[in-house]
Structures are given as structure tokens and as C-alpha cells.
Short mmCIF file of C-alpha atoms and ligand atoms in Angstrom, two decimals:
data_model
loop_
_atom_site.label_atom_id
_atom_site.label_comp_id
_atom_site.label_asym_id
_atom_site.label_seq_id
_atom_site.Cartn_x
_atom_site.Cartn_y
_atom_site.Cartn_z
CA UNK A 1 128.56 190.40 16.33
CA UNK A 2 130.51 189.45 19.24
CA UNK A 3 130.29 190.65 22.92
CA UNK A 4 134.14 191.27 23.24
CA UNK A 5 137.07 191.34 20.96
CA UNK A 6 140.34 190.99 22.61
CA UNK A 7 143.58 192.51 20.98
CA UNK A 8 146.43 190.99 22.12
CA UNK A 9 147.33 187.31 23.91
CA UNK A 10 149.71 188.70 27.06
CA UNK A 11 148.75 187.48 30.70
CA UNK A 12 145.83 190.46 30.52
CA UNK A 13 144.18 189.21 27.14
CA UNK A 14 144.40 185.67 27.96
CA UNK A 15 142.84 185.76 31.23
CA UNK A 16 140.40 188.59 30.46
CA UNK A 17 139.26 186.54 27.45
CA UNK A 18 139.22 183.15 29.74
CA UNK A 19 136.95 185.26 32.61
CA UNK A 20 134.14 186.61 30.18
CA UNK A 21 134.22 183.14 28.18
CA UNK A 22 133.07 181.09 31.28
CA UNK A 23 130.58 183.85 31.63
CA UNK A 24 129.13 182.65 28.87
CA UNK A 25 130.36 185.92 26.43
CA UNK A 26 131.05 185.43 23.11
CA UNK A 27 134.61 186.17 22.44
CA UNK A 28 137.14 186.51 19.91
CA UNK A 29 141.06 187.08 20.33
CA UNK A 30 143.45 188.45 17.98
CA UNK A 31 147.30 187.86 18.22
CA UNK A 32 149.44 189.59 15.83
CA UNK A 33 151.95 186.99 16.13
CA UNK A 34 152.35 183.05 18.05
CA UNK A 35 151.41 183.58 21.32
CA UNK A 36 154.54 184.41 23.68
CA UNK A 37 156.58 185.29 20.92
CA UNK A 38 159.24 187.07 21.00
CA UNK A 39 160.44 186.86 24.47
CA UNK A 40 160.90 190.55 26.30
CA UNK A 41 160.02 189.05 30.06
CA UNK A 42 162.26 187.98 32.62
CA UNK A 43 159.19 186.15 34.11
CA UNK A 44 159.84 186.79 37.85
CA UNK A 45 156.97 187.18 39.58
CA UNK A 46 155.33 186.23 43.21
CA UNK A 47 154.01 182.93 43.91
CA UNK A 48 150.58 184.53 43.40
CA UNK A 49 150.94 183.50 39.63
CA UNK A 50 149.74 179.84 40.71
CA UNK A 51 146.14 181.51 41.60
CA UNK A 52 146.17 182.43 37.75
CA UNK A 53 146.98 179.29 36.02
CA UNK A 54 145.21 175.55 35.29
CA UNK A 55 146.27 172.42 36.41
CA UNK A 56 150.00 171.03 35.53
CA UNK A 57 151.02 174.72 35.44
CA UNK A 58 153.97 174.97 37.99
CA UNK A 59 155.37 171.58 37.01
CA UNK A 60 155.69 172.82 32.99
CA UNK A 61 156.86 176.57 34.17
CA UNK A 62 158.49 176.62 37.19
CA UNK A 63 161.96 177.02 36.58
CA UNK A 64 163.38 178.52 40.29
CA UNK A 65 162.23 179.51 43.75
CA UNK A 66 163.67 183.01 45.37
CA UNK A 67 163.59 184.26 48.73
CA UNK A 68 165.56 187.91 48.18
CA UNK A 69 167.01 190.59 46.54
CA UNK A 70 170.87 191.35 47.39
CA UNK A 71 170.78 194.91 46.34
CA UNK A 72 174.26 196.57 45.27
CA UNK A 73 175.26 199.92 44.75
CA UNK A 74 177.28 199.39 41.82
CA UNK A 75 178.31 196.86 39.81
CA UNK A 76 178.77 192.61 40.68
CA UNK A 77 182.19 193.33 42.81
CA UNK A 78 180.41 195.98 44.81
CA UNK A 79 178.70 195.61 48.66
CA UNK A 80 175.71 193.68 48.77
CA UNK A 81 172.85 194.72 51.07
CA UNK A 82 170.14 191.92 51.41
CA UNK A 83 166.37 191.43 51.34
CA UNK A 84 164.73 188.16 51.97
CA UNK A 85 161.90 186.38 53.62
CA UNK A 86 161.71 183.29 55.58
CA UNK A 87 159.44 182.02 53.09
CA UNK A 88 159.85 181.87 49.45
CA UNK A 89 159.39 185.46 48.41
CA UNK A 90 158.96 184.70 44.51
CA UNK A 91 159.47 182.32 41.13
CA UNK A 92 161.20 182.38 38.30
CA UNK A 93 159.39 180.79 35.37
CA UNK A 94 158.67 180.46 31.91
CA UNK A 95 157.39 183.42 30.83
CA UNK A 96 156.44 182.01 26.69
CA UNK A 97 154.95 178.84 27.95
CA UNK A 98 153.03 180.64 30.83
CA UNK A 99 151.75 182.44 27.96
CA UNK A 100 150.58 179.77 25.93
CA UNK A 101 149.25 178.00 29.02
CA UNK A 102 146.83 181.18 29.48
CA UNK A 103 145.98 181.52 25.94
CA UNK A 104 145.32 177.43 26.21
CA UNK A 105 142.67 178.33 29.33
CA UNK A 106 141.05 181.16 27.58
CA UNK A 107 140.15 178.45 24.65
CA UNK A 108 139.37 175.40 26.81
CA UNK A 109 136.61 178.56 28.11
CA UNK A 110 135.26 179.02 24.91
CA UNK A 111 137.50 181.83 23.49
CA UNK A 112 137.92 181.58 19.43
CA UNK A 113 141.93 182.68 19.79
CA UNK A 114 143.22 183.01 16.89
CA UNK A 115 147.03 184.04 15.89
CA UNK A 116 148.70 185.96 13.04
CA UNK A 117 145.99 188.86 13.61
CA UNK A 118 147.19 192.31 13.32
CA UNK A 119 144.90 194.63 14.45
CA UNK A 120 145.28 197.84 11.90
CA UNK A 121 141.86 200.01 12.77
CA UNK A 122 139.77 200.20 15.87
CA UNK A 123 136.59 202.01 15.02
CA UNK A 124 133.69 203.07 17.56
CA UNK A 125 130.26 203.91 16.97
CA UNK A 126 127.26 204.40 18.87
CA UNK A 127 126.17 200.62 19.13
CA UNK A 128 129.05 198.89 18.11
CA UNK A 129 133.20 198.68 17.44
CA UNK A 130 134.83 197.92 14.32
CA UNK A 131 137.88 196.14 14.17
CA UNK A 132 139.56 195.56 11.05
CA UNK A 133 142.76 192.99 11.10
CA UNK A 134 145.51 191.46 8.55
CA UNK A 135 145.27 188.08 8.84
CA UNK A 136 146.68 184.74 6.93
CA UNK A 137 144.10 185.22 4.25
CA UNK A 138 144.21 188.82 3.91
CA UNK A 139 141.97 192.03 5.70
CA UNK A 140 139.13 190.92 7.62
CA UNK A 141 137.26 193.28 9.80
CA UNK A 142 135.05 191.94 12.95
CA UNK A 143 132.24 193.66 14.73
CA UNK A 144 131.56 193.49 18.70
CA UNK A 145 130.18 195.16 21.21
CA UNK A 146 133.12 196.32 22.84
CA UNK A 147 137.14 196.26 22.22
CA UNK A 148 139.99 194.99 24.91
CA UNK A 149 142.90 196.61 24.18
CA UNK A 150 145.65 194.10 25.46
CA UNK A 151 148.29 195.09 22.82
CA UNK A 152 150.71 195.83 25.13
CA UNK A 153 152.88 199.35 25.80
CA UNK A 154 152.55 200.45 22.32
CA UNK A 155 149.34 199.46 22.21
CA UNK A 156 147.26 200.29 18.60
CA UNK A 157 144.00 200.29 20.26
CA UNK A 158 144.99 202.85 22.66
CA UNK A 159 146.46 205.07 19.43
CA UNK A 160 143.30 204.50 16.83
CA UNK A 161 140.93 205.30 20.07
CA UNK A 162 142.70 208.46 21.11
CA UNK A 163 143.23 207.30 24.40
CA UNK A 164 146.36 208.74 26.64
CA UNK A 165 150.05 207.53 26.79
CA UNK A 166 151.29 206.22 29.70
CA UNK A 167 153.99 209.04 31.68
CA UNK A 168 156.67 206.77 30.62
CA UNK A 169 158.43 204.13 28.62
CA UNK A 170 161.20 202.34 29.83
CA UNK A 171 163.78 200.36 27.66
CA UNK A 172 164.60 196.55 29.09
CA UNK A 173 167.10 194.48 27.74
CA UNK A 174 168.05 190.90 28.87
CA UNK A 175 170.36 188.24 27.60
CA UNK A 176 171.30 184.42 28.97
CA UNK A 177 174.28 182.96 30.17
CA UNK A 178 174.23 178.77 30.31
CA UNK A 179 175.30 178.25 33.97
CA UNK A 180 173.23 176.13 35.57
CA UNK A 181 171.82 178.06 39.27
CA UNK A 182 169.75 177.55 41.44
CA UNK A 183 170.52 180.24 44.08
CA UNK A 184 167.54 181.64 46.26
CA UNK A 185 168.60 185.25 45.55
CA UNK A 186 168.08 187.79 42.76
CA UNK A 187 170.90 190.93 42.11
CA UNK A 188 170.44 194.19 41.66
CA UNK A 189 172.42 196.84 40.94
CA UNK A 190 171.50 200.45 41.17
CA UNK A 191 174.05 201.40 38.11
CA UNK A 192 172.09 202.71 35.91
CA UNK A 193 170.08 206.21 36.27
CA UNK A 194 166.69 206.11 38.19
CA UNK A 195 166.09 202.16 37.53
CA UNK A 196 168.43 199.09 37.67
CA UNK A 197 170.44 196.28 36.21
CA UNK A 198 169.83 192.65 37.96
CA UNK A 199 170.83 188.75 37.50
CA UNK A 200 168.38 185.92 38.10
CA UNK A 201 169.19 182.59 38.64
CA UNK A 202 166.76 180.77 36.54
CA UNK A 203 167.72 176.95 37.59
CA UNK A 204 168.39 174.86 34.78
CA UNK A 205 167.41 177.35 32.29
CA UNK A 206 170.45 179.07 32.87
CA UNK A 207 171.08 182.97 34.16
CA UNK A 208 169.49 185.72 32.89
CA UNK A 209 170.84 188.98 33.10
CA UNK A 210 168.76 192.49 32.20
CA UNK A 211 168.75 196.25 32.47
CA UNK A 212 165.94 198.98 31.96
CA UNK A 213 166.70 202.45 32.13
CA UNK A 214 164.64 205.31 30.91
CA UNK A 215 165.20 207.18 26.66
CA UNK A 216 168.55 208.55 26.70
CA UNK A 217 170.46 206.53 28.84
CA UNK A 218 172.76 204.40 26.73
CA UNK A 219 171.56 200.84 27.63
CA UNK A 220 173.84 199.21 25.74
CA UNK A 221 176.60 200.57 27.59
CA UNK A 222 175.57 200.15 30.71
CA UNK A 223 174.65 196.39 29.66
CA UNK A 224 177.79 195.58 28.81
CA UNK A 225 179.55 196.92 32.03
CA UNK A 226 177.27 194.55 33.81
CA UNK A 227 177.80 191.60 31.41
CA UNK A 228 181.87 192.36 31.67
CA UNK A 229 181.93 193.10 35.45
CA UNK A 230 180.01 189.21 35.91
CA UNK A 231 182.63 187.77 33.46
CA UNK A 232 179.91 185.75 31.62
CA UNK A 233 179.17 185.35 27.53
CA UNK A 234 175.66 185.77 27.20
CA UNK A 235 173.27 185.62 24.08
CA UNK A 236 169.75 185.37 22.77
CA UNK A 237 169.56 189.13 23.52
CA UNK A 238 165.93 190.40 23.60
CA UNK A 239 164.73 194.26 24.66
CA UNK A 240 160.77 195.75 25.27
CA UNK A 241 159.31 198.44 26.76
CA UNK A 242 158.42 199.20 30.43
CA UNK A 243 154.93 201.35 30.35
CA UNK A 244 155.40 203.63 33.90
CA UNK A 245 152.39 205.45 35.39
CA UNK A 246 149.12 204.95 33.74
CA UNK A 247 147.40 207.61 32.33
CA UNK A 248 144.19 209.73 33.55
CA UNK A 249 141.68 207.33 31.21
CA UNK A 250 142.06 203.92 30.01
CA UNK A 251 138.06 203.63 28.50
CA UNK A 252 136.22 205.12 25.81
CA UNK A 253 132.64 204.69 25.10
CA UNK A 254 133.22 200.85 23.74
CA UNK A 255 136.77 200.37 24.43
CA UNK A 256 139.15 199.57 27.16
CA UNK A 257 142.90 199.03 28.04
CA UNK A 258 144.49 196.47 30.47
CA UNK A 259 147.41 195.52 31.59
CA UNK A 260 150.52 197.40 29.39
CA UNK A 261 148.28 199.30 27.36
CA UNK A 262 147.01 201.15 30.66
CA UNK A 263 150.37 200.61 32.26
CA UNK A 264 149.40 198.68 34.80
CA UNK A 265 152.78 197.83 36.21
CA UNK A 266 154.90 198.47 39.31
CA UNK A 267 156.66 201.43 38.69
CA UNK A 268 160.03 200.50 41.33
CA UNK A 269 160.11 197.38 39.23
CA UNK A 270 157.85 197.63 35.95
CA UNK A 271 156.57 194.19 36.25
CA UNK A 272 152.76 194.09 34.89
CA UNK A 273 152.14 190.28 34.92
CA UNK A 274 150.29 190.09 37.86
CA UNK A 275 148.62 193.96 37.57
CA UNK A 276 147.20 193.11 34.15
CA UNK A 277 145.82 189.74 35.25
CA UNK A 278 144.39 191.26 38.43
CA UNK A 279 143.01 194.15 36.62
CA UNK A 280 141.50 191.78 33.98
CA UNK A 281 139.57 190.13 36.23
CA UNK A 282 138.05 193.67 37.30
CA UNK A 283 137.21 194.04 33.70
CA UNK A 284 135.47 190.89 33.65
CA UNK A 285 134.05 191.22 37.29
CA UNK A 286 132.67 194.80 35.64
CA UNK A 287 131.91 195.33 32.68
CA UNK A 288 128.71 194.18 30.78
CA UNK A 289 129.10 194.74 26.78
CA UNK A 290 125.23 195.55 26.95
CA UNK A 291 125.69 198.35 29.28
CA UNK A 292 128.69 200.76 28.39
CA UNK A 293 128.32 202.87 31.38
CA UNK A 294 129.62 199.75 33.19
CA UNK A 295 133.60 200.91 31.93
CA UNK A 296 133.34 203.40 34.62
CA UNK A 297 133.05 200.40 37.20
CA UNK A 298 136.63 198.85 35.94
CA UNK A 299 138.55 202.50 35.66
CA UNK A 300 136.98 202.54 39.33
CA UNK A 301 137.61 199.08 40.61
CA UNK A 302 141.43 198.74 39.26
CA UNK A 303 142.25 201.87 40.00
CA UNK A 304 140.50 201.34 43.70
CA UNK A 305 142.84 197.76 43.99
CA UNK A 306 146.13 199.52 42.81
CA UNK A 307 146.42 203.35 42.66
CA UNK A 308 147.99 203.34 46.10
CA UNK A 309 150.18 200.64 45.30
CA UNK A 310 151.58 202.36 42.11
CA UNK A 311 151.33 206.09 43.99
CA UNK A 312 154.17 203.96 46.66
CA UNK A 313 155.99 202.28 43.83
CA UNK A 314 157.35 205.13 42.61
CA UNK A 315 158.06 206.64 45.90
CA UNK A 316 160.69 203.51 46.50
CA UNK A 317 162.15 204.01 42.67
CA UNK A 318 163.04 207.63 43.73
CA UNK A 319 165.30 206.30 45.88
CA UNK A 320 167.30 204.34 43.29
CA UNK A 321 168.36 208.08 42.33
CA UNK A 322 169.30 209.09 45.99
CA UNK A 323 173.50 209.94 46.43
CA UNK A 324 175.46 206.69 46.19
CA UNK A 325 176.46 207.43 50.36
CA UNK A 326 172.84 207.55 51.17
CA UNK A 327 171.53 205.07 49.28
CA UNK A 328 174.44 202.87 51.29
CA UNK A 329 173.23 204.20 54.55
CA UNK A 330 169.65 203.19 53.70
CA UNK A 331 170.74 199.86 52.73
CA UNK A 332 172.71 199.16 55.42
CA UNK A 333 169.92 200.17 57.74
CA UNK A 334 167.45 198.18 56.88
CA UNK A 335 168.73 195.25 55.15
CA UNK A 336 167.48 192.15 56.89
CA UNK A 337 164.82 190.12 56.84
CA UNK A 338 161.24 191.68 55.68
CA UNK A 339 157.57 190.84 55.49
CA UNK A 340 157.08 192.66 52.56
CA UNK A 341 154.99 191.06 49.33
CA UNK A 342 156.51 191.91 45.93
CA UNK A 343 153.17 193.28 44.55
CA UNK A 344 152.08 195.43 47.57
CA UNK A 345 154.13 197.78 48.74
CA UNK A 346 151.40 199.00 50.96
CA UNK A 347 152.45 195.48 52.94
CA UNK A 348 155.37 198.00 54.18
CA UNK A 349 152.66 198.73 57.05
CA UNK A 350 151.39 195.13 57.23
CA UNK A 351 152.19 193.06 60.83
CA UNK A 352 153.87 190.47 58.83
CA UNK A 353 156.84 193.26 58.11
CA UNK A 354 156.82 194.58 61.30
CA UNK A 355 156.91 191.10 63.24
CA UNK A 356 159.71 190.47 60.81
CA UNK A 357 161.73 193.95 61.35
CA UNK A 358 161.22 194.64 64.58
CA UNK A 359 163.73 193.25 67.24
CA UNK A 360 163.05 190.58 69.37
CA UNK A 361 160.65 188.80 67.31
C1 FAD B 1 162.90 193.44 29.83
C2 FAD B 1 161.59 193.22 30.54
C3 FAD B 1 161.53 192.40 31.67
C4 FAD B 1 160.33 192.22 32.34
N1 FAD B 1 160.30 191.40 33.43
C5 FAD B 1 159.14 191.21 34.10
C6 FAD B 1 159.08 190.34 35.22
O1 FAD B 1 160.05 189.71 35.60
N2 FAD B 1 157.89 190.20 35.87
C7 FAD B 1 156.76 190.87 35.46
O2 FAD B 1 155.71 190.75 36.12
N3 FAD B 1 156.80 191.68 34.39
C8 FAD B 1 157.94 191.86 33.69
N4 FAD B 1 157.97 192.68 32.60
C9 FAD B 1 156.72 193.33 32.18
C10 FAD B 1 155.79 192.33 31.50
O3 FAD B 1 156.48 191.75 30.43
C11 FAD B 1 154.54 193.05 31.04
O4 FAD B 1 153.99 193.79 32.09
C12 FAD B 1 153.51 192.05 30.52
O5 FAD B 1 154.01 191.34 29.44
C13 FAD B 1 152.25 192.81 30.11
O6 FAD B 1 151.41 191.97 29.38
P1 FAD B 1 150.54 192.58 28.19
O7 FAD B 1 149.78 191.44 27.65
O8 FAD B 1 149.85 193.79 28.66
O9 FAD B 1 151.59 193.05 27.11
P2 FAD B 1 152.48 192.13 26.18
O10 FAD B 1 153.08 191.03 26.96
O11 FAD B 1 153.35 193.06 25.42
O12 FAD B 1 151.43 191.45 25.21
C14 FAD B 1 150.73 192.19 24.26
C15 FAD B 1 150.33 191.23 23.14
O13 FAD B 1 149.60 191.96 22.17
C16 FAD B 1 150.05 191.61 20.89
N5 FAD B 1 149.80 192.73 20.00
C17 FAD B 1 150.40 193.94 20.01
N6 FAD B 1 149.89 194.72 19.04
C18 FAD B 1 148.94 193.98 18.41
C19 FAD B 1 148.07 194.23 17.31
N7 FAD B 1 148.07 195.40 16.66
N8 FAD B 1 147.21 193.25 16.93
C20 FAD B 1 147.18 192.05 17.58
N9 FAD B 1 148.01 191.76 18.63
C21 FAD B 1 148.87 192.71 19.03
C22 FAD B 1 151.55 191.32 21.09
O14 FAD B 1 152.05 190.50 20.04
C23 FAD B 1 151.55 190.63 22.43
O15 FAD B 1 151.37 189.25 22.33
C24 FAD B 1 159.14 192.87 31.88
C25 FAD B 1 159.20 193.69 30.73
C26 FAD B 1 160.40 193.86 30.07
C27 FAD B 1 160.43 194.72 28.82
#
């Protein structure tokens, strides 16, 4: 019997599985696939990342530094209004190898990781959880005391346990063009209904360009206006889905979501790297696989850590549906130079924006 089975080798499951390994858990890992595979990230994330990863990580997948946003009403030809920081604001980096690099951490901690899992069944009882898998060499079913669901937005373990959907799925789609950039700056255009398109200079590793727009908005169309208005041929197209706004209850008497599964993401971006790693490590921090009240503690401790930031999140996506003159007016007014980090936009109130908005500074 293990302590902890872990579905699912994202950012979340990785680190999770790393945490309660140095703790001394016993821990399995099952990946339905290779690890990082296939690619549905853009991998832009704040330089908080580094606090998450081993030795040798940024010089294997660092790929660009950003200081801004240049944020356009429509498409690449249009007004830009931007956003930046004296200081490098984020990174662009390699989202498959960060995953492997994770998944290599959460072994090197004792993990048993193993790939070409798929989790099928996710059973509960009173002492224990079932988990029954296809691997290599056929079914095989595992026992722990307790289940990670870190299967992403469509998660499996959140659908065998009963567990709540997320409010929302968004549809992302990116694609690569091979110009060579290393521009500070990120794009984004507000073209597409209540989300956005953007570009991102990814160094050497070429451009990437990407879209994610709620069901029933034709992506494809609105991707191709972007791709055609930038003039670029772009391929190794890839698409996911973009959990928004987490549902009431992400435990179950044995069981737990983090990070997609629970939609722990920003919902004015949908990035989830660095929630699901951050909520992992209130999971780990939390919960004892002897004690089941203990899931309590993590729906309490994430939630505690981001609630506020998610409740502000979506306030700022609301405005990516204002009227085109107002969102130009808002723009204009306070485009500039901000003290704002990417992850917390509660920092809104912080002294660090304020020294940097306010004049005279
Ligand atoms: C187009 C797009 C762009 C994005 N860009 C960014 C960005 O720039 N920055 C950012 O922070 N976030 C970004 N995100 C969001 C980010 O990708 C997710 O928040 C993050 O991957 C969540 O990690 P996760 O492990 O919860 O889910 P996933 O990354 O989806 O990982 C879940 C893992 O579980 C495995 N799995 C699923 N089902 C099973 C099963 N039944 N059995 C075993 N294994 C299973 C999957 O194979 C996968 O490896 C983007 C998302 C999209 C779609």
C-alpha cells in the first residue's frame, strides 16, 4: 500500500510527488503518456519558477527574459499601449523540458514515476483508494492511502470521484514561426471575445504565437487573422484547455485535485504553472495520508493563498470585454511603467506599484 498515488506528471504532480517523497512518503506516479508530451504551454511564467526547480535548471530552460506586455486593441497593425517593469517582469522557457526536469526531482526524492500509465478507475473506500491503470504490460490496479489528482483540466480523477467541474474551459491554440527574437516584450491583442490572442518572443527558439477564447468562438478564425495580420508561416500547431474558476470542492474523503484539475489558474491569463506548484506544496505542507481530516487543511490553505487573487483575476479579464473606445481610454491612461507581479494581482495595492505609478518618483 502506498501513502500517495499521484495521477498525472504536470508542474503540480511532479512537485507534489517531489515534496511528500523527501518527507519520507511512499509514493507512486502515473503518467499516461512521456512526461511533457504533447506540448499545449506557451511556458511564460514569472521568474518565481527558479524557486521551483534543481540545479542547472535556468541554463537548460531558459529560452528569453521579458519586461512587458504591449497590449493592442486589435490586431498587430493596431495602437500599442505598454506595460513593463524596470526589472525583468518574466521568462520564457521550455515548458517539456521544465517538465521532465520536475518529474527528474520528484525521482532523485524517492518518487517511483513511472510513464505510459493511464489511470481508468479511481475507487474510494473507508481505509483505502483503488486505482486501477493500463499500463505497458496490461491492467494493473495499485492501492494507497490517498489519490492526487494531477490529470490536468479534464482530469479522470476528478470524474470517477464525483468531484465538481471547474466554471469554465477555455480553448488555447499556439503555433511557431522560426525568427529568431529576443525582444523584452510580449503582444497582446484583445481580438478575440472576453480573452486574447498574443506573440512571444521566445529567443532562439523562435516566436510563438497563441489564442484562447471561450466554446463557441471560432478559434481558428480568429487564429488565422492574427497569423495573416503578422505576415508569418507558422507550424507545429498544438491546442489545450484553459480550466477558469475552480469549483466549490476539490477533496473527497481520500482524494484530492491540484493544479488544472482544481483549476488553479489565473483567470485574466489562465496560466496554472505556478498556482499548481504553489498549491502542491500546500498539499504536501497539509495533508497526512494517516489522517484524512487533514484535506480540509489544503482546500483551506490554497484557497487562503489564492482565492483573492483569482476573485481579482477575473475582475481585470472583464475588462478585455469593455467597448473598444473604453478599453483605449483605459489603456492610454495607465500605460506606463508598473510594480505589478504577474501572479498577484493583489500587488495592484503593493508600494512597489504605487512608487512606480505615481508621479515624481
Ligand atoms: C495554449 C495554452 C497556453 C498556456 N500557457 C501558459 C503559460 O504561458 N504559463 C502558464 O503558467 N500556464 C500556461 N498554460 C496553462 C498550463 O499549461 C497549465 O496550467 C499547467 O500545465 C497545469 O499543469 P497540470 O499538471 O495541472 O496539467 P497538465 O499540464 O495538463 O498535466 C496533466 C498531466 O496528467 C496526465 N494525465 C491526464 N490524464 C491522465 C490519466 N488518466 N492517467 C495518467 N495521467 C494522466 C497528462 O498526460 C499530463 O501529463 C497554458 C495552457 C494552454 C492550453
Amino acid at each position: 500500500m502506498y501513502d500517495f498515488v499521484v495521477v498525472g506528471v504536470g508542474p503540480p504532480g511532479a512537485r507534489f510527488a517531489r515534496r511528500v517523497a523527501e518527507d519520507g512518503y511512499d509514493v507512486l506516479v502515473l503518467e499516461k503518456g512521456r512526461i511533457g508530451e504533447p506540448l499545449a504551454c506557451s511556458g511564460h511564467v514569472s521568474t518565481d519558477i527558479w524557486q521551483f526547480t534543481g540545479s542547472g535548471a535556468r541554463e537548460e530552460l531558459f529560452q528569453n527574459e521579458i519586461y512587458g506586455a504591449r497590449f493592442h486593441v486589435g490586431g498587430p497593425r493596431s495602437d500599442a499601449y505598454p506595460f513593463y517593469k524596470q526589472a525583468v517582469a518574466s521568462n520564457v522557457i521550455d515548458r517539456v523540458g521544465l517538465d521532465r526536469h520536475l518529474a527528474e526531482l520528484a525521482r532523485e526524492a524517492g518518487a517511483d514515476v513511472r510513464e505510459d500509465h493511464t489511470v481508468t478507475e479511481v475507487t474510494e473506500h473507508h481505509d483505502r483508494v483503488t486505482v486501477v491503470a493500463n499500463g505497458p504490460d496490461g491492467v494493473v490496479e495499485f492501492e494507497a492511502k490517498m489519490v492526487a489528482g494531477c490529470d490536468g483540466p479534464r482530469s479522470r480523477v476528478r470524474d470517477e470521484l464525483g468531484l465538481p467541474q471547474p466554471d469554465e474551459f477555455l480553448h488555447g491554440v499556439l503555433a511557431f514561426s522560426e525568427e529568431d527574437d529576443h525582444q523584452d516584450f510580449v503582444d497582446v491583442h484583445l481580438t478575440p471575445p472576453t480573452f486574447f490572442a498574443w506573440r512571444i518572443p521566445r529567443g532562439e527558439a523562435g516566436v510563438e504565437y497563441g489564442l484562447a477564447a471561450p466554446p463557441g468562438v471560432h478559434v481558428t478564425k480568429h487564429f488565422e487573422d492574427l497569423i495573416d495580420g503578422y505576415e508569418v508561416d507558422v507550424s507545429h500547431r498544438c491546442s489545450g484547455a484553459i480550466p477558469i474558476g475552480p469549483p466549490d470542492r476539490v477533496t473527497s474523503q481520500r482524494a484530492f485535485l491540484i493544479g488544472d484539475a482544481a483549476a488553479q489558474t489565473k483567470p485574466f491569463t489562465g496560466g496554472g504553472i505556478l498556482y499548481g506548484m504553489t498549491s502542491a506544496d500546500h498539499a504536501a505542507r497539509e495533508i497526512d495520508p494517516d489522517r484524512p481530516t487533514t484535506l480540509a487543511a489544503y482546500e483551506r490553505a490554497w484557497r487562503d493563498d489564492l482565492a483573492r487573487e483569482q476573485q481579482l483575476g477575473h475582475w481585470i479579464r472583464r475588462a478585455y470585454s469593455l467597448p473598444e473606445p473604453i478599453q483605449r481610454l483605459g489603456l492610454g491612461t495607465l500605460s506606463g511603467e508598473i510594480g505589478v507581479h504577474m501572479d498577484r494581482p493583489t500587488s495592484l495595492l503593493s508600494l512597489e506599484h504605487l512608487k512606480a505609478v505615481l508621479p515624481g518618483r
